[in-house]
Short mmCIF file of C-alpha atoms and ligand atoms in Angstrom, two decimals:
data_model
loop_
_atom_site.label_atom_id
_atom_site.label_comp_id
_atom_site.label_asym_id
_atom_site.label_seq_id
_atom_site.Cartn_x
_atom_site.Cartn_y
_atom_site.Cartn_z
CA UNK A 1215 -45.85 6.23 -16.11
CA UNK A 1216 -47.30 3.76 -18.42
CA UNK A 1217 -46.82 6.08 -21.26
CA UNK A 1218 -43.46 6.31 -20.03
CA UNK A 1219 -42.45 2.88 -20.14
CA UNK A 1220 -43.74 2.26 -23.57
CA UNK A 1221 -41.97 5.19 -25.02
CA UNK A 1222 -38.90 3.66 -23.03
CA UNK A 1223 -39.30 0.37 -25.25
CA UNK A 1224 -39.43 2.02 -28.77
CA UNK A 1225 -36.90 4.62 -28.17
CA UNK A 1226 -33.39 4.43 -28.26
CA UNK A 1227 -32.75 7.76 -27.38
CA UNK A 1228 -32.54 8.11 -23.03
CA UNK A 1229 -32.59 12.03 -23.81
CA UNK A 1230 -36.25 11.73 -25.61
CA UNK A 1231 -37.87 10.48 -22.35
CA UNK A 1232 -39.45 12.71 -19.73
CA UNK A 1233 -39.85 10.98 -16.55
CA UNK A 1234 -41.59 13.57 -13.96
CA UNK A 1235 -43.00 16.68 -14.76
CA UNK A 1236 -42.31 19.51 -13.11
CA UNK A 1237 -42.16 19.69 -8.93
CA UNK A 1238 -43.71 15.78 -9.04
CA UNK A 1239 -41.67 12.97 -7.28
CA UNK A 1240 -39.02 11.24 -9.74
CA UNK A 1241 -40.67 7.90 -11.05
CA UNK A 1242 -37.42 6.16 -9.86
CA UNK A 1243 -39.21 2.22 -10.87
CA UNK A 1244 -39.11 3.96 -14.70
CA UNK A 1245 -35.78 5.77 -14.65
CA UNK A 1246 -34.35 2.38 -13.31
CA UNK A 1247 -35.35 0.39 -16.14
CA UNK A 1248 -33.89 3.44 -18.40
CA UNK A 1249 -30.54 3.08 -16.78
CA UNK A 1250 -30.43 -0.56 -17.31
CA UNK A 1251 -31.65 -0.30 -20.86
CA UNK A 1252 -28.81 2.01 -21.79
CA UNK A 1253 -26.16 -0.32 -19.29
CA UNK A 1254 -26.97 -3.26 -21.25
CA UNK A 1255 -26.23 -1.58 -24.66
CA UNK A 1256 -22.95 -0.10 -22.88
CA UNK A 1257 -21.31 -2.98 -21.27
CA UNK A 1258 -19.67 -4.71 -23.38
CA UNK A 1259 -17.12 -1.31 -23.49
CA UNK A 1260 -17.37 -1.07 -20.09
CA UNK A 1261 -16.47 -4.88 -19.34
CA UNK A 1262 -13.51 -4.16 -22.01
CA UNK A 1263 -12.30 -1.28 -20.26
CA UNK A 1264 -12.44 -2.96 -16.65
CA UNK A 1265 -10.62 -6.09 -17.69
CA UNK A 1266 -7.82 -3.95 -19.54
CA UNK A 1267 -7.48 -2.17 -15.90
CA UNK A 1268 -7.74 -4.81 -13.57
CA UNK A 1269 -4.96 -6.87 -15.97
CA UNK A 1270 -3.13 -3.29 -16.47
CA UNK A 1271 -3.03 -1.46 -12.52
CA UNK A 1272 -0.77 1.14 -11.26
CA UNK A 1273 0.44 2.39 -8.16
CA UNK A 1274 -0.04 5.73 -6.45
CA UNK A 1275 0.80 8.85 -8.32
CA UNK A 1276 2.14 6.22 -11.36
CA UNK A 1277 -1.16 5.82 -12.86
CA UNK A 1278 -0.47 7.21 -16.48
CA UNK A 1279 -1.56 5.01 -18.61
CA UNK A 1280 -5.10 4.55 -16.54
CA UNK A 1281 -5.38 8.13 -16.27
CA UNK A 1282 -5.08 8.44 -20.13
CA UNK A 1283 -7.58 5.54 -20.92
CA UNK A 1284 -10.31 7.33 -18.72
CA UNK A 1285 -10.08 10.64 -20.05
CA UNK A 1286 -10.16 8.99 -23.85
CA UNK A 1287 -13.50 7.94 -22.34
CA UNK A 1288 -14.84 10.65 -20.82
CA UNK A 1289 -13.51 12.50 -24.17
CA UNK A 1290 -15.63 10.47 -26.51
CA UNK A 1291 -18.70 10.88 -23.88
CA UNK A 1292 -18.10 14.69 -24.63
CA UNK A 1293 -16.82 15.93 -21.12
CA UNK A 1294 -14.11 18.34 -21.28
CA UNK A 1295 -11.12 16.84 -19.92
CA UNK A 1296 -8.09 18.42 -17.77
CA UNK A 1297 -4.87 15.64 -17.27
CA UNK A 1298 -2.55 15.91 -14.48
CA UNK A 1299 -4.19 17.71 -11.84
CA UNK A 1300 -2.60 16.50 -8.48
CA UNK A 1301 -0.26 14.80 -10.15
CA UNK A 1302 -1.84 12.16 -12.21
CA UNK A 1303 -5.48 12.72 -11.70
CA UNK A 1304 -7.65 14.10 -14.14
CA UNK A 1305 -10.77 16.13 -14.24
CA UNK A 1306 -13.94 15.60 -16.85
CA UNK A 1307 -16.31 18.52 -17.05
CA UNK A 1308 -19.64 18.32 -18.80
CA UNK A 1309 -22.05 21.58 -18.64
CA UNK A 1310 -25.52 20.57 -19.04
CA UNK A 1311 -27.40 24.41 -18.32
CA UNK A 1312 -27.93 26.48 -14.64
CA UNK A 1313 -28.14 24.06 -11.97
CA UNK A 1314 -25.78 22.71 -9.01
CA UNK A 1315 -22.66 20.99 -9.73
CA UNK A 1316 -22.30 17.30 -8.99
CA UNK A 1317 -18.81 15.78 -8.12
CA UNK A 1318 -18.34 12.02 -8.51
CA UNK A 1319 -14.71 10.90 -7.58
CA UNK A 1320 -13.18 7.32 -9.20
CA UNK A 1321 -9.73 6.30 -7.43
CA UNK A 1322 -7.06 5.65 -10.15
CA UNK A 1323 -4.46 3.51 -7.83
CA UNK A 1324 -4.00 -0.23 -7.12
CA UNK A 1325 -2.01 -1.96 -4.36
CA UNK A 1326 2.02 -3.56 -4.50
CA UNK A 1327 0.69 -6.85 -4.09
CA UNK A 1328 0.55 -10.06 -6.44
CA UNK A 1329 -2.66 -10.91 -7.54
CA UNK A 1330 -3.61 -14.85 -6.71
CA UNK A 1331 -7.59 -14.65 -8.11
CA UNK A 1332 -6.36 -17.23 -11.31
CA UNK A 1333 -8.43 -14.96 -13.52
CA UNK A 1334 -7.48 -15.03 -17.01
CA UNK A 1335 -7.77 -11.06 -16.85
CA UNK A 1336 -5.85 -11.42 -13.75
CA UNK A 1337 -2.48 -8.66 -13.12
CA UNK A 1338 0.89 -9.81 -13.94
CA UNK A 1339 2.29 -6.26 -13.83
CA UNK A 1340 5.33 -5.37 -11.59
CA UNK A 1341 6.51 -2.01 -11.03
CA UNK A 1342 9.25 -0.23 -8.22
CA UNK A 1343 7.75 0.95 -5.00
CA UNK A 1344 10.43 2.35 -2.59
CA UNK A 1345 13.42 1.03 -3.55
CA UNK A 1346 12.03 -2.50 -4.22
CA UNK A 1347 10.43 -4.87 -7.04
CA UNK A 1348 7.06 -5.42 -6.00
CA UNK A 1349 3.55 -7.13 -8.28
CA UNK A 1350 0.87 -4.83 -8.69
CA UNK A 1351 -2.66 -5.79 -8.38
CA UNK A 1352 -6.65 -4.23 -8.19
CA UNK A 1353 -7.36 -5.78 -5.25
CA UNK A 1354 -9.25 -3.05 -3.49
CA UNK A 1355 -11.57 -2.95 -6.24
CA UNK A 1356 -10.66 0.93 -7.88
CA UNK A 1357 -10.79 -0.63 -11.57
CA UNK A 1358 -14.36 -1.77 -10.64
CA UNK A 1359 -14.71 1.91 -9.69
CA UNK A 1360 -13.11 3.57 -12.57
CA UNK A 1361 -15.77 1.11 -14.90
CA UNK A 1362 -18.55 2.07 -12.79
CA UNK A 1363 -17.74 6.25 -13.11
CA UNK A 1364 -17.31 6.11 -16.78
CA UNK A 1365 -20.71 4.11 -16.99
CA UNK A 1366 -22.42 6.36 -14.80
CA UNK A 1367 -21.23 9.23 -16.88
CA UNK A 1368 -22.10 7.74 -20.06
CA UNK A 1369 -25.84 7.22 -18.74
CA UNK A 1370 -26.30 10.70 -16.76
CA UNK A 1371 -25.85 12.28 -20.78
CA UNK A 1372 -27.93 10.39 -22.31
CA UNK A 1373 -30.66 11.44 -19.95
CA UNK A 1374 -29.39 15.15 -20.06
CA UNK A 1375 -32.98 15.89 -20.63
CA UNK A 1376 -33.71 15.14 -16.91
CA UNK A 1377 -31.08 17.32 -15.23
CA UNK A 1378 -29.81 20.77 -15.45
CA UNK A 1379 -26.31 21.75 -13.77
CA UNK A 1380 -22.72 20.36 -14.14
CA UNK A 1381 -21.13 16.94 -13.89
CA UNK A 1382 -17.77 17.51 -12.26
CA UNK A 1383 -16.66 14.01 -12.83
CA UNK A 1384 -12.79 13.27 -11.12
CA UNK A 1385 -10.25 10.52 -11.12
CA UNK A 1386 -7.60 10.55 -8.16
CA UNK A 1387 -4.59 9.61 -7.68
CA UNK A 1388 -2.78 8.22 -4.47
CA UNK A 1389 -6.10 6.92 -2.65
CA UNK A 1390 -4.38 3.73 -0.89
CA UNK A 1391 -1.80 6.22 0.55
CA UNK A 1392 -4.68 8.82 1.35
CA UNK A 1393 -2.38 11.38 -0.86
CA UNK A 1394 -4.40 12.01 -3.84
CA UNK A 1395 -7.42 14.05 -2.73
CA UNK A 1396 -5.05 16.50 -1.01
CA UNK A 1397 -2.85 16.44 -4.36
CA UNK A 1398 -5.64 17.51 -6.29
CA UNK A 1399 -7.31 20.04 -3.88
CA UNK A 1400 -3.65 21.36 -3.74
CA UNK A 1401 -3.49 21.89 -7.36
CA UNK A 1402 -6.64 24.18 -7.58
CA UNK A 1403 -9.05 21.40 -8.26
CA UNK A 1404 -11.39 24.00 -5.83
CA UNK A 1405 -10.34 27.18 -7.23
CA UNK A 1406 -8.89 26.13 -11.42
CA UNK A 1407 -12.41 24.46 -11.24
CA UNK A 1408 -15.67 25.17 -10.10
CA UNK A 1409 -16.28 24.22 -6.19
CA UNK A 1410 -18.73 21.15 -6.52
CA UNK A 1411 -22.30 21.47 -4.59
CA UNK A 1412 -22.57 18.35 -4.08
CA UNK A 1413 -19.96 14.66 -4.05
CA UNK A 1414 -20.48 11.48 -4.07
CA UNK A 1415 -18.11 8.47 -4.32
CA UNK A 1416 -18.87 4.66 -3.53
CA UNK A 1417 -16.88 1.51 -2.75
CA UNK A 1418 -16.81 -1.83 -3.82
CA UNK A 1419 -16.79 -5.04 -1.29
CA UNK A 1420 -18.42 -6.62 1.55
CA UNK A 1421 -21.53 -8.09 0.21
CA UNK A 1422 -23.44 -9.68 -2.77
CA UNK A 1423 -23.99 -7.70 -6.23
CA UNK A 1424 -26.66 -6.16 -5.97
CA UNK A 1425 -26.48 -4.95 -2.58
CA UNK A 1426 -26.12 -1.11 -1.79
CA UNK A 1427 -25.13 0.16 2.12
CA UNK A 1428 -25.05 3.02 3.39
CA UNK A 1429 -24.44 5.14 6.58
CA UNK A 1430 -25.38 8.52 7.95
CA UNK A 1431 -22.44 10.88 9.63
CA UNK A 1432 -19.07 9.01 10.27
CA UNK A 1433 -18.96 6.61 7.71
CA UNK A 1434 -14.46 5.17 7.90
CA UNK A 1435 -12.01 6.61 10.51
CA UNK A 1436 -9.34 8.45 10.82
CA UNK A 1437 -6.22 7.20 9.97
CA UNK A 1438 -2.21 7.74 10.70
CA UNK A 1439 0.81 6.04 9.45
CA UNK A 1440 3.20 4.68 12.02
CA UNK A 1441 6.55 4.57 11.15
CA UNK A 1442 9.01 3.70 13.71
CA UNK A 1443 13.29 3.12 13.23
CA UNK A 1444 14.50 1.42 15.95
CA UNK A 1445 18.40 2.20 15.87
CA UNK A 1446 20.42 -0.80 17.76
CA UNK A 1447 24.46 -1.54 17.32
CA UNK A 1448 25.03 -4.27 14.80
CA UNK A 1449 27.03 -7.79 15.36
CA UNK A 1450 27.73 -11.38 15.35
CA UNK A 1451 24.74 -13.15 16.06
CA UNK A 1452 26.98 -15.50 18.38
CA UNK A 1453 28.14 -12.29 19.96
CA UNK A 1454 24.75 -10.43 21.22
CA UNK A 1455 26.20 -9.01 24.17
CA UNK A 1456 28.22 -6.68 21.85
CA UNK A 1457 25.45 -5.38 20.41
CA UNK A 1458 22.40 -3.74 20.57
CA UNK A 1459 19.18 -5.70 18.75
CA UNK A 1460 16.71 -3.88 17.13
CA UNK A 1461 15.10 -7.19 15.55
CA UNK A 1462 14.27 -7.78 19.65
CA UNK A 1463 12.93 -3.80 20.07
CA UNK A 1464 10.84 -4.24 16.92
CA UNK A 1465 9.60 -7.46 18.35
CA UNK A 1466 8.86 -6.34 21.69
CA UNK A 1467 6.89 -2.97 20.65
CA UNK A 1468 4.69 -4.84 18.31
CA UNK A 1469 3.00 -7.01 21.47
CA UNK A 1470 3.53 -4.38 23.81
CA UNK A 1471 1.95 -1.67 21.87
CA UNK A 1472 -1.70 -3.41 21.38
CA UNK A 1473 -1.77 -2.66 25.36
CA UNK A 1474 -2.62 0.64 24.59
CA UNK A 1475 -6.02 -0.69 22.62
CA UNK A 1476 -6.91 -3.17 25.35
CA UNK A 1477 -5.65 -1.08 28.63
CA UNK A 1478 -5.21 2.25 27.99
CA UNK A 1479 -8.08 3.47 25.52
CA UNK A 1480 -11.66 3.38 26.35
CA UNK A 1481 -12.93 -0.25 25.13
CA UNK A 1482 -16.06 1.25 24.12
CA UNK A 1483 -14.43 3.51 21.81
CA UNK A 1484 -13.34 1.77 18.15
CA UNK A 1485 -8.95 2.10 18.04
CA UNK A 1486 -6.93 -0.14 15.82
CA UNK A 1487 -2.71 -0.49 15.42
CA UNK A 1488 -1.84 -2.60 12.98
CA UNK A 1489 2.17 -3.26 12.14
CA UNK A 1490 1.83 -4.30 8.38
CA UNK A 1491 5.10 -4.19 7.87
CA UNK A 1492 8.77 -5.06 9.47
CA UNK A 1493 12.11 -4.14 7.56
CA UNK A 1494 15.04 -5.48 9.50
CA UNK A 1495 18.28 -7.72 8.62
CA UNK A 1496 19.91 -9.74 5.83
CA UNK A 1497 20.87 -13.10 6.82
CA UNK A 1498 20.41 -15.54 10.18
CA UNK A 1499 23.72 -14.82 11.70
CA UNK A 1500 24.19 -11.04 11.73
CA UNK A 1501 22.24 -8.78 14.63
CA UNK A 1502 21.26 -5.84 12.18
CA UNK A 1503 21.99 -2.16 13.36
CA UNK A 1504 18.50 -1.03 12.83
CA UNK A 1505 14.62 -2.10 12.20
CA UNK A 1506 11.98 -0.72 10.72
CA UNK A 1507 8.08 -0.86 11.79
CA UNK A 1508 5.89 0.13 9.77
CA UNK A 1509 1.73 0.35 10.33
CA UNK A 1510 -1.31 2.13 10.86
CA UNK A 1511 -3.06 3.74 13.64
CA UNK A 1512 -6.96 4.16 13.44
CA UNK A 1513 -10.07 5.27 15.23
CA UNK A 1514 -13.63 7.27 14.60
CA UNK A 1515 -12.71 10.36 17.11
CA UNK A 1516 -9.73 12.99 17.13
CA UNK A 1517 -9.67 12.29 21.23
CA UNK A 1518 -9.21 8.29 21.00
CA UNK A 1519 -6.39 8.81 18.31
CA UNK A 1520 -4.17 11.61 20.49
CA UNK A 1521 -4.54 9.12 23.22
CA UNK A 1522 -3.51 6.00 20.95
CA UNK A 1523 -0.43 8.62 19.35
CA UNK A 1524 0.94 9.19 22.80
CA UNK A 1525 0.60 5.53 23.79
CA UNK A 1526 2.62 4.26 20.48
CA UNK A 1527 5.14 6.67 21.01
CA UNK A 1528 5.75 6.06 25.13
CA UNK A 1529 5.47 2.76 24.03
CA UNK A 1530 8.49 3.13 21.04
CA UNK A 1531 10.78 5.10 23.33
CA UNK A 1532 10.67 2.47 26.60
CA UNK A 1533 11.51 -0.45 24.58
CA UNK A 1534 14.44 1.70 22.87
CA UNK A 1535 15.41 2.70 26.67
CA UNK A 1536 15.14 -1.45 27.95
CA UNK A 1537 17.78 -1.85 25.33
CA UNK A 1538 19.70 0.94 26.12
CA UNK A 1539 19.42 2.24 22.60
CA UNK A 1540 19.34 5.51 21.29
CA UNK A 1541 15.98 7.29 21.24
CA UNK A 1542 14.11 5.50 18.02
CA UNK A 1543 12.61 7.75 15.08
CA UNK A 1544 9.36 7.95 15.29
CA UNK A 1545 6.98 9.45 12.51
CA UNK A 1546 3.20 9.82 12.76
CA UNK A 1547 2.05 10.92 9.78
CA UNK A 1548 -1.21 13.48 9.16
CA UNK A 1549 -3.35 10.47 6.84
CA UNK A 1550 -6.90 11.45 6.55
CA UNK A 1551 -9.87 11.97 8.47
CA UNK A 1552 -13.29 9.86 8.78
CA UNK A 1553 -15.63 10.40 5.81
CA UNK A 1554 -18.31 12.37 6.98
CA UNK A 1555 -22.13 11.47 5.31
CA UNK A 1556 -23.75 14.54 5.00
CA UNK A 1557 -27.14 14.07 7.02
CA UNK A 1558 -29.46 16.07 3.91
CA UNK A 1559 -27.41 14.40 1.63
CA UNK A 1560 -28.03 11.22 2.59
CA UNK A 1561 -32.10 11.48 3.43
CA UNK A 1562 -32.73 12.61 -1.03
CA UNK A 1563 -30.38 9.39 -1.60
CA UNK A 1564 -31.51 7.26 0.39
CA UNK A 1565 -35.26 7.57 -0.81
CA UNK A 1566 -34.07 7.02 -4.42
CA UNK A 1567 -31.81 4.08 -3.77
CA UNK A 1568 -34.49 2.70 -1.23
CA UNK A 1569 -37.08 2.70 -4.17
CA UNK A 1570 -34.78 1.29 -6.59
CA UNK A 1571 -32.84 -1.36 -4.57
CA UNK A 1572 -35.77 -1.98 -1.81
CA UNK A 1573 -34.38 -3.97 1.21
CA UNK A 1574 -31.31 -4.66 -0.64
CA UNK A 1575 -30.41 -1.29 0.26
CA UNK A 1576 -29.10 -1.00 4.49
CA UNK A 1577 -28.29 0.95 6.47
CA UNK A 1578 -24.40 -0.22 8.26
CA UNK A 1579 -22.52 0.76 10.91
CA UNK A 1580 -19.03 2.73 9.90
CA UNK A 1581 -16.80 1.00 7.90
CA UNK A 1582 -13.01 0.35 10.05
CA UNK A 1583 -11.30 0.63 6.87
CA UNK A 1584 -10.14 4.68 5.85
CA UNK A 1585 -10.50 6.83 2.84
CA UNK A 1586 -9.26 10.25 1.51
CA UNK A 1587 -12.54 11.18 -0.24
CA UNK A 1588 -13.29 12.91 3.18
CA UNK A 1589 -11.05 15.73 2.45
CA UNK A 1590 -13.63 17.25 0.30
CA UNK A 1591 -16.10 16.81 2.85
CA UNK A 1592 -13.21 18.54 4.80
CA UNK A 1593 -13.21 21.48 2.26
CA UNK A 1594 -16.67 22.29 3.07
CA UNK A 1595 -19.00 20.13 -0.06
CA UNK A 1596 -21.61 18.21 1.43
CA UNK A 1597 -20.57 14.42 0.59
CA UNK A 1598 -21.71 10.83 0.47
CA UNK A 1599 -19.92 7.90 0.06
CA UNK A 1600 -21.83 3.91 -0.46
CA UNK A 1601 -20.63 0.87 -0.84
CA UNK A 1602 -21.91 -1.76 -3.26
CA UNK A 1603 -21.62 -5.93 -3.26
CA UNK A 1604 -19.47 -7.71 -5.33
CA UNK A 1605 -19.93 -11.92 -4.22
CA UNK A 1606 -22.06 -14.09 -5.92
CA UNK A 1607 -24.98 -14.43 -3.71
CA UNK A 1608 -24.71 -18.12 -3.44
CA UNK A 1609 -21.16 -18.53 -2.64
CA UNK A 1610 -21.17 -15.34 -0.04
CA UNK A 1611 -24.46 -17.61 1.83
CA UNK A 1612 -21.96 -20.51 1.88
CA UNK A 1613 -18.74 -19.15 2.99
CA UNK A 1614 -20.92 -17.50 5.80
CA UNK A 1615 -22.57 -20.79 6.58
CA UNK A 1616 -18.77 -22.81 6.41
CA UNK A 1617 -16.93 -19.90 8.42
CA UNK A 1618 -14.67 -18.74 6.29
CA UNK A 1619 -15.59 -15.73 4.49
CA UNK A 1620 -14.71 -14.97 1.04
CA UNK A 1621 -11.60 -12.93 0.14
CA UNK A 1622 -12.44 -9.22 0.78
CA UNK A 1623 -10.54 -6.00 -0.26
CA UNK A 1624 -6.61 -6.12 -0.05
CA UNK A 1625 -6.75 -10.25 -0.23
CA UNK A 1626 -4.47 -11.24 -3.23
CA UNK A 1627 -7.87 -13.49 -4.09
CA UNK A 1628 -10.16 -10.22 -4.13
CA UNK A 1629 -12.40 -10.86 -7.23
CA UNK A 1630 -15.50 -8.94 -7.72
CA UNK A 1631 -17.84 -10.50 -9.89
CA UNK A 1632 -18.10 -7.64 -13.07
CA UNK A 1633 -21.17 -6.97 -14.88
CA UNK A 1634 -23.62 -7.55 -11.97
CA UNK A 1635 -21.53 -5.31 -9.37
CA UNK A 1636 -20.81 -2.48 -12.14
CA UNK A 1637 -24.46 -2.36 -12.83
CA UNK A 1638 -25.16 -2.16 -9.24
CA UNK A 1639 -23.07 0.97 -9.23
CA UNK A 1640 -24.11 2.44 -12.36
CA UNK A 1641 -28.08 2.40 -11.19
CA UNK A 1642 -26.82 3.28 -7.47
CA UNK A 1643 -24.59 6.25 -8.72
CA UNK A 1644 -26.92 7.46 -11.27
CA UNK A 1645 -30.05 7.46 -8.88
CA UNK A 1646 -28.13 9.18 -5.92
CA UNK A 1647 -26.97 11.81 -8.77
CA UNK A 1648 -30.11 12.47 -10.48
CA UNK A 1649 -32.28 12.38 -6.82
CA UNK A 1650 -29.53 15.75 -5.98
CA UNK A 1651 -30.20 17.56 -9.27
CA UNK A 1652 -33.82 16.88 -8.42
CA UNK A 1653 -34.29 17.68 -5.02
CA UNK A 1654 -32.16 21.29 -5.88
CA UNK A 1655 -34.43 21.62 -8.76
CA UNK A 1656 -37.23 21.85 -6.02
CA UNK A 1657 -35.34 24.17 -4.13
CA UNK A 1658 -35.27 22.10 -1.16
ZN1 ZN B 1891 -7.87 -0.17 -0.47
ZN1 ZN B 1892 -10.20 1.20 -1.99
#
């Protein structure tokens, strides 16, 4: 590969370069330094693009404007592009000869929280989000995402000489309420389009740049909504005994339901309720008539979650019946299963990434956190999802040291650090891509 690499310094052009011969192992060290060559020349776009994102987000299902700036990129790449499908996702086609087709899936959506990172890119942005004024911030990390996909795209064409097939490359909607992926599978993105061989989607978080983990099989959980109206009689606060409190119900469900997580599931088995949210009330001296609880109910197997739905709900009705209120409304909604690794998959990645990122790249245990892109593991395309660091190495071996760990996804201080993490996923995504063309190209 010496050849290689010298070619690789006088040439500008990624196409020019031929890095394995026919039915011989890719030369990963060489197509590495390739990717990194062409990331460096396209960064400075990319960095534009991410900061005009993060400083720019929308919510589910509003993301217009983002949708519009990636498929001006993928556009000028020379994908064919297809707006609004599922809403406001989009879909970026590039045909590159007989081969399988690869599906690589950005999220679109931030979160209706204010962003406290400081930044000077940081999000002022507000928008409505049922019925109410909220900020709107990247603080899960999708703009990082969204940078990464359009870099990865830009590199897998310029080395269209070492890959033959498709590059199915989408941007969903909705992924924070695990809407979008349905959305778009709903609106043909299976049938208007060609059913993918092959996806693969990664997340940003946990770890230093640099970093790339991994799993095999279950990979998030499951995850329901919980939304629960508890319907009381509304008074004078210095006349309870006329009325009927649902501030009290909503109080005395949200301790009493985590006993069905420590005494009524199987403590071996991974279960999580979390109330994130309680609507009740105006002012200190009226008893409301109702209250709303809001949360979300998770777990790795279909078993654990019935048991955990029929807890929450015995759990909802009692306290309504202690109060002698009327049954409360209770709504468990479908959310999204665990993403699902796909065991072959996973084995041509992981020998890639392992020769590219050495013992940077781990294998984790499942992530507790949930995510929608296993719905097209759910439609029957073999999938993998990775994650990839984002901390400054030193500061992530001092916050671990000190005890307090630096602010992760959904903190209002989340703030990757760019060029290092978006590289990470460039070389990560474009590896794991280019190792599935391969190993079909072998037939194996
Ligand atoms: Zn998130
Ligand atoms: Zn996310």
């Amino acid at each position: 590969m010496k050849q290689f690499a010298k070619t690789l310094l006088v040439s500008s052009a990624l196409c020019a370069l031929t890095f394995w011969p026919a039915h011989a192992e890719m030369d990963v060290p060489a197509l590495k330094a390739a990717i990194e060559k062409s990331f460096e020349a396209d960064y400075p776009g990319l960095d534009a693009l991410y900061k005009d994102l993060h400083a720019h987000p929308e919510l589910a299902f509003q993301e217009v404007k983002t949708a519009a700036k990636l498929a001006a990129e993928m556009r000028a790449i020379g994908f064919e592009v297809t707006e609004k499908v599922g809403k406001t996702g989009l879909v970026a086609i590039y045909k590159n000869g007989d081969g399988p087709t690869m599906l690589v899936r950005t999220e679109l959506d931030a979160l209706p929280m204010e962003e406290k990172t400081g930044l000077d890119y940081a999000s002022r942005e507000k928008t409505n989000w049922n019925g109410r004024e909220t900020f709107v911030a990247h603080s899960c990390g999708h703009d990082i995402h969204m940078a990464n996909w359009v870099g990865t795209a830009k590199t897998l064409v310029g080395l269209k000489d070492q890959w033959k097939g498709t590059l199915m490359f989408i941007a969903q909607p909705a992924e924070e309420i695990v809407e979008g992926a349905r959305a778009m599978l709903a609106d043909g993105l299976f049938t208007r389009f060609k059913k993918p061989d092959f996806a693969f989607a990664l997340h940003a978080g946990g770890v230093p740049y640099g970093n790339v983990n991994y799993r095999v099989g279950i990979g998030s959980s499951t995850v329901n909504g919980l939304y629960i109206k508890f319907r009381g009689r509304g008074g004078h606060g210095a006349a309870p005994q006329r009325t009927i409190d649902p501030v009290m119900m909503a109080a005395r469900f949200i301790v009493d339901v985590q006993s069905v997580i420590s005494r009524e599931k199987d403590p071996t088995e991974f279960g999580i309720i979390t109330v994130g949210a309680i609507h009740s009330g105006t002012a200190g001296n009226i008893i409301p008539d109702e209250a709303q609880v809001l949360g979300t109910i998770r777990s790795f197997k279909p078993e654990v979650r019935d048991k955990m739905l029929a807890g929450i709900e015995r759990t909802a009705k009692a306290v309504a019946e202690m109060s002698g209120a009327p049954v409360p409304i209770i709504r468990m909604d479908e959310g999204t299963k665990a993403v699902m690794n796909d065991p072959a998959v996973v084995a041509t990645a992981e020998k890639v990434l392992k020769a590219a990122f050495g013992d940077k790249l781990r294998l984790t245990p499942a992530n507790t956190t949930s995510e929608d892109f296993s719905e097209f593991a759910g439609a029957g395309v073999p999938s993998m999802m990775f994650n990839i660091g984002v901390y400054e190495p030193e500061k992530w071996l001092a916050a671990n040291k000190s005890g307090e760990p630096l602010a992760g996804n959904h903190s209002p201080l989340f703030a990757p650090v760019p060029k290092p993490t978006i590289q990470t996923g460039v070389i990560a995504m474009t590896l794991a891509v280019l190792g599935a063309f391969d190993q079909h190209a072998r037939g194996k």
